[in-house]
Amino acid sequence: MSTRNTIILAAGKGTRMKSKLYKVLHQVCGLPMVEHVLTEVEKTGMDKIVTVVGFGADDVRNTLGDRSEYVLQDKQLGTGHAVLQTEKLLGNTTGTTLVISGDTPLFTAETLQNLFDYHDAKKAVATVLTSIAPDPTGYGRIVRNKLGIVEKIVEQKDATEAEQEIDEINTGVYVFDNQALFKALHETTNDNAQGEYYLTDVIEILKGQKATVAAYQMADFDESMGVNDRVALAKANKIMQRRINEKHMRNGVTLINPEDTYIDINVKVGADTIVEPGVLLKGNTVIGEDCFIGAHSEIHDSILHDRVKVTSSFIEGSEMADDSNIGPMSHLRPESQIGKKVHLGNFVEVKKSHIGDGTKVGHLTYVGNAELGKNINVGCGVVFVNYDGAHKSTTTVGDDAFIGSNSNLIAPLEVADHSFIAAGSTITDKIAKYDMAIARARQTNKPNYYQKLPYRGEE
Ligand code: UD1
Ligand code: CA
């Protein structure tokens, strides 16, 4: 049966990254580079995807999971050697095989599909994807004869001075007739400057067999960028960020300064939402319509429904319902559920708590491990004391309760609905419905004591 296969090369250590993290796992806009590659490849409808792993094999496997099959390349003897390791999985199939590197995160499915179409139209045995580089240093160069027909690919380190002048580069993406690929790979040698088995040599070998070799030149060099060091990683992030931001703007999101707005690839944002500069929207965050995300806010893996307003705040692993607001300078820690029309003001920290619709927590308050009902007023400087040094305990507060300023609610504790806590109270005992609790030292006034004080202001 004729199949469509992809081989993703991801076994290299990435020495030039100077990192403990394996190169292909470095992230671009919230996803490891190799996952970007896999996601785009999947969109082109592959029968089989095989990833070649080596350095960091387990980490790469854990990252991609069962979206790919894997082969192990024990020693990194070159890109040709890497592809050859897949022979036990792919050697017996017929059809076409795409080869792509795990360190080229910007390729789109559309370009890969164009490459397949070109390969088919040319009835080629191999088609290499090329582009024109403003600075080709470091890339393999496409050597064409006088008629413009591809002869071979020469690596930077093996190139003559004349060849180094060539600005058409090998993007490291190819489509091969599967059988011809493995046959040619057996003929590669490591007789070159790096002592490696180069995949690129397959082109010259196939030419020697009079096979049809084509080159498909893509228009946008940026898309073909390979990331070998941190400078290129930053560039790749920038290019992908621009792409993501333009998509959101086209979908009706206002980005006040897209150059300074950082949105991960899987984030969703609804129409008519406004995002101010310096904002980070990370992970699997989902933001609804007509929201306002103010300058320098950071939101990770959270869900914000419609008309939510965030002013300079930090939100992680939480959910905010319609018409709620937070900030400035507040923090939602994981597992916080904020109800509709809730107001969280400045310097408020909420952790693993549920806050019911219409409740207000205006200022300087910590809410941890708490269940708050609806329309509660939480005064300024309230602390939900949830930790005794060993255990976390829960506080529940019923609807329409009033919690006076500067109160401590020591968990475990139940405060009934329609109850009232006087300001400055330290509450340790359950409060019943309609009760007022007051737990503070009584005030004593000493008449005329002022005149005995060493300090006296002028009258
Ligand atoms: C490679 C190409 C070069 C091309 C460039 C495009 C070769 C010989 N050179 O060079 O022509 O312009 O990509 O970005 O193919 N890998 C393995 N096993 C190995 C060696 C590498 O799996 O033994 C993997 C790496 O993890 C990486 C990919 O193959 O994902 C490319 O290897 P890299 O060393 O980055 O090749 P380049 O020098 O960039
Ligand atoms: Ca590379």
mmCIF file of N, CA, C and O in Angstrom, residues 424-458:
data_model
loop_
_atom_site.group_PDB
_atom_site.id
_atom_site.type_symbol
_atom_site.label_atom_id
_atom_site.label_comp_id
_atom_site.label_asym_id
_atom_site.label_seq_id
_atom_site.Cartn_x
_atom_site.Cartn_y
_atom_site.Cartn_z
ATOM 1 N N GLY A 424 -12.374 44.353 62.857
ATOM 2 C CA GLY A 424 -11.312 44.096 63.820
ATOM 3 C C GLY A 424 -11.508 42.838 64.641
ATOM 4 O O GLY A 424 -10.835 42.649 65.651
ATOM 5 N N SER A 425 -12.405 41.965 64.219
ATOM 6 C CA SER A 425 -12.672 40.747 64.995
ATOM 7 C C SER A 425 -11.760 39.612 64.558
ATOM 8 O O SER A 425 -11.436 39.480 63.373
ATOM 9 N N THR A 426 -11.381 38.782 65.541
ATOM 10 C CA THR A 426 -10.718 37.535 65.211
ATOM 11 C C THR A 426 -11.713 36.430 65.517
ATOM 12 O O THR A 426 -12.050 36.190 66.672
ATOM 13 N N ILE A 427 -12.240 35.820 64.463
ATOM 14 C CA ILE A 427 -13.371 34.906 64.599
ATOM 15 C C ILE A 427 -12.877 33.461 64.620
ATOM 16 O O ILE A 427 -12.191 33.020 63.700
ATOM 17 N N THR A 428 -13.221 32.744 65.679
ATOM 18 C CA THR A 428 -12.796 31.346 65.787
ATOM 19 C C THR A 428 -14.000 30.403 65.842
ATOM 20 O O THR A 428 -13.849 29.211 65.666
ATOM 21 N N ASP A 429 -15.191 30.970 66.127
ATOM 22 C CA ASP A 429 -16.364 30.113 66.340
ATOM 23 C C ASP A 429 -17.445 30.401 65.303
ATOM 24 O O ASP A 429 -17.598 31.534 64.840
ATOM 25 N N LYS A 430 -18.174 29.363 65.045
ATOM 26 C CA LYS A 430 -19.288 29.401 64.100
ATOM 27 C C LYS A 430 -20.232 30.598 64.365
ATOM 28 O O LYS A 430 -20.489 30.935 65.517
ATOM 29 N N ILE A 431 -20.745 31.197 63.306
ATOM 30 C CA ILE A 431 -21.689 32.316 63.472
ATOM 31 C C ILE A 431 -23.024 31.924 62.826
ATOM 32 O O ILE A 431 -23.046 31.466 61.681
ATOM 33 N N ALA A 432 -24.116 32.108 63.590
ATOM 34 C CA ALA A 432 -25.437 31.693 63.085
ATOM 35 C C ALA A 432 -26.086 32.807 62.258
ATOM 36 O O ALA A 432 -25.693 33.976 62.338
ATOM 37 N N LYS A 433 -27.114 32.438 61.513
ATOM 38 C CA LYS A 433 -27.850 33.381 60.674
ATOM 39 C C LYS A 433 -28.385 34.544 61.517
ATOM 40 O O LYS A 433 -28.840 34.331 62.642
ATOM 41 N N TYR A 434 -28.301 35.712 61.007
ATOM 42 C CA TYR A 434 -28.774 36.976 61.618
ATOM 43 C C TYR A 434 -27.948 37.433 62.827
ATOM 44 O O TYR A 434 -28.264 38.460 63.433
ATOM 45 N N ASP A 435 -26.926 36.667 63.209
ATOM 46 C CA ASP A 435 -26.092 37.090 64.350
ATOM 47 C C ASP A 435 -25.058 38.116 63.923
ATOM 48 O O ASP A 435 -24.629 38.144 62.762
ATOM 49 N N MET A 436 -24.672 38.931 64.906
ATOM 50 C CA MET A 436 -23.489 39.748 64.705
ATOM 51 C C MET A 436 -22.404 39.210 65.623
ATOM 52 O O MET A 436 -22.666 38.975 66.802
ATOM 53 N N ALA A 437 -21.211 39.005 65.106
ATOM 54 C CA ALA A 437 -20.092 38.564 65.947
ATOM 55 C C ALA A 437 -19.138 39.729 66.108
ATOM 56 O O ALA A 437 -18.814 40.436 65.142
ATOM 57 N N ILE A 438 -18.724 39.928 67.350
ATOM 58 C CA ILE A 438 -17.717 40.957 67.593
ATOM 59 C C ILE A 438 -16.684 40.322 68.504
ATOM 60 O O ILE A 438 -17.037 39.742 69.532
ATOM 61 N N ALA A 439 -15.459 40.349 68.139
ATOM 62 C CA ALA A 439 -14.422 39.656 68.900
ATOM 63 C C ALA A 439 -13.179 40.528 68.927
ATOM 64 O O ALA A 439 -12.245 40.362 68.151
ATOM 65 N N ARG A 440 -13.278 41.568 69.799
ATOM 66 C CA ARG A 440 -12.140 42.456 69.912
ATOM 67 C C ARG A 440 -12.175 43.054 71.314
ATOM 68 O O ARG A 440 -13.239 43.083 71.966
ATOM 69 N N ALA A 441 -11.047 43.516 71.801
ATOM 70 C CA ALA A 441 -10.993 44.119 73.129
ATOM 71 C C ALA A 441 -11.855 45.366 73.120
ATOM 72 O O ALA A 441 -11.897 46.101 72.133
ATOM 73 N N ARG A 442 -12.566 45.580 74.259
ATOM 74 C CA ARG A 442 -13.406 46.776 74.353
ATOM 75 C C ARG A 442 -12.560 48.016 74.485
ATOM 76 O O ARG A 442 -11.502 48.009 75.101
ATOM 77 N N GLN A 443 -13.058 49.099 74.021
ATOM 78 C CA GLN A 443 -12.338 50.361 74.112
ATOM 79 C C GLN A 443 -12.583 50.980 75.489
ATOM 80 O O GLN A 443 -13.703 50.971 75.991
ATOM 81 N N THR A 444 -11.520 51.463 76.115
ATOM 82 C CA THR A 444 -11.690 52.205 77.383
ATOM 83 C C THR A 444 -11.182 53.611 77.140
ATOM 84 O O THR A 444 -10.092 53.775 76.583
ATOM 85 N N ASN A 445 -11.925 54.598 77.574
ATOM 86 C CA ASN A 445 -11.467 55.986 77.461
ATOM 87 C C ASN A 445 -11.088 56.517 78.844
ATOM 88 O O ASN A 445 -11.855 56.382 79.792
ATOM 89 N N LYS A 446 -9.899 57.103 79.006
ATOM 90 C CA LYS A 446 -9.442 57.667 80.291
ATOM 91 C C LYS A 446 -9.565 59.179 80.194
ATOM 92 O O LYS A 446 -8.771 59.805 79.474
ATOM 93 N N PRO A 447 -10.518 59.748 80.908
ATOM 94 C CA PRO A 447 -10.744 61.193 80.769
ATOM 95 C C PRO A 447 -9.508 62.004 81.144
ATOM 96 O O PRO A 447 -8.819 61.701 82.125
ATOM 97 N N ASN A 448 -9.210 63.017 80.373
ATOM 98 C CA ASN A 448 -8.132 63.985 80.628
ATOM 99 C C ASN A 448 -6.726 63.391 80.749
ATOM 100 O O ASN A 448 -5.815 64.019 81.266
ATOM 101 N N TYR A 449 -6.550 62.174 80.333
ATOM 102 C CA TYR A 449 -5.241 61.529 80.459
ATOM 103 C C TYR A 449 -4.200 62.230 79.604
ATOM 104 O O TYR A 449 -3.017 62.272 79.935
ATOM 105 N N TYR A 450 -4.657 62.841 78.561
ATOM 106 C CA TYR A 450 -3.755 63.516 77.609
ATOM 107 C C TYR A 450 -2.856 64.505 78.331
ATOM 108 O O TYR A 450 -1.671 64.624 78.036
ATOM 109 N N GLN A 451 -3.430 65.189 79.290
ATOM 110 C CA GLN A 451 -2.666 66.247 79.950
ATOM 111 C C GLN A 451 -1.537 65.707 80.825
ATOM 112 O O GLN A 451 -0.646 66.428 81.222
ATOM 113 N N LYS A 452 -1.565 64.394 81.135
ATOM 114 C CA LYS A 452 -0.483 63.795 81.928
ATOM 115 C C LYS A 452 0.653 63.291 81.040
ATOM 116 O O LYS A 452 1.693 62.875 81.530
ATOM 117 N N LEU A 453 0.431 63.296 79.745
ATOM 118 C CA LEU A 453 1.435 62.713 78.836
ATOM 119 C C LEU A 453 2.642 63.624 78.711
ATOM 120 O O LEU A 453 2.504 64.853 78.742
ATOM 121 N N PRO A 454 3.857 63.017 78.569
ATOM 122 C CA PRO A 454 5.043 63.833 78.335
ATOM 123 C C PRO A 454 4.907 64.607 77.015
ATOM 124 O O PRO A 454 5.403 65.720 76.862
ATOM 125 N N TYR A 455 4.204 64.036 76.074
ATOM 126 C CA TYR A 455 3.982 64.720 74.794
ATOM 127 C C TYR A 455 2.673 65.485 74.857
ATOM 128 O O TYR A 455 1.649 64.931 75.253
ATOM 129 N N ARG A 456 2.674 66.706 74.502
ATOM 130 C CA ARG A 456 1.430 67.460 74.380
ATOM 131 C C ARG A 456 1.543 68.433 73.214
ATOM 132 O O ARG A 456 2.554 69.139 73.106
ATOM 133 N N GLY A 457 0.552 68.438 72.388
ATOM 134 C CA GLY A 457 0.552 69.406 71.291
ATOM 135 C C GLY A 457 0.116 70.775 71.781
ATOM 136 O O GLY A 457 -0.460 70.888 72.860
ATOM 137 N N GLU A 458 0.451 71.784 71.031
ATOM 138 C CA GLU A 458 0.024 73.141 71.436
ATOM 139 C C GLU A 458 -1.462 73.326 71.232
ATOM 140 O O GLU A 458 -2.034 72.809 70.287
#
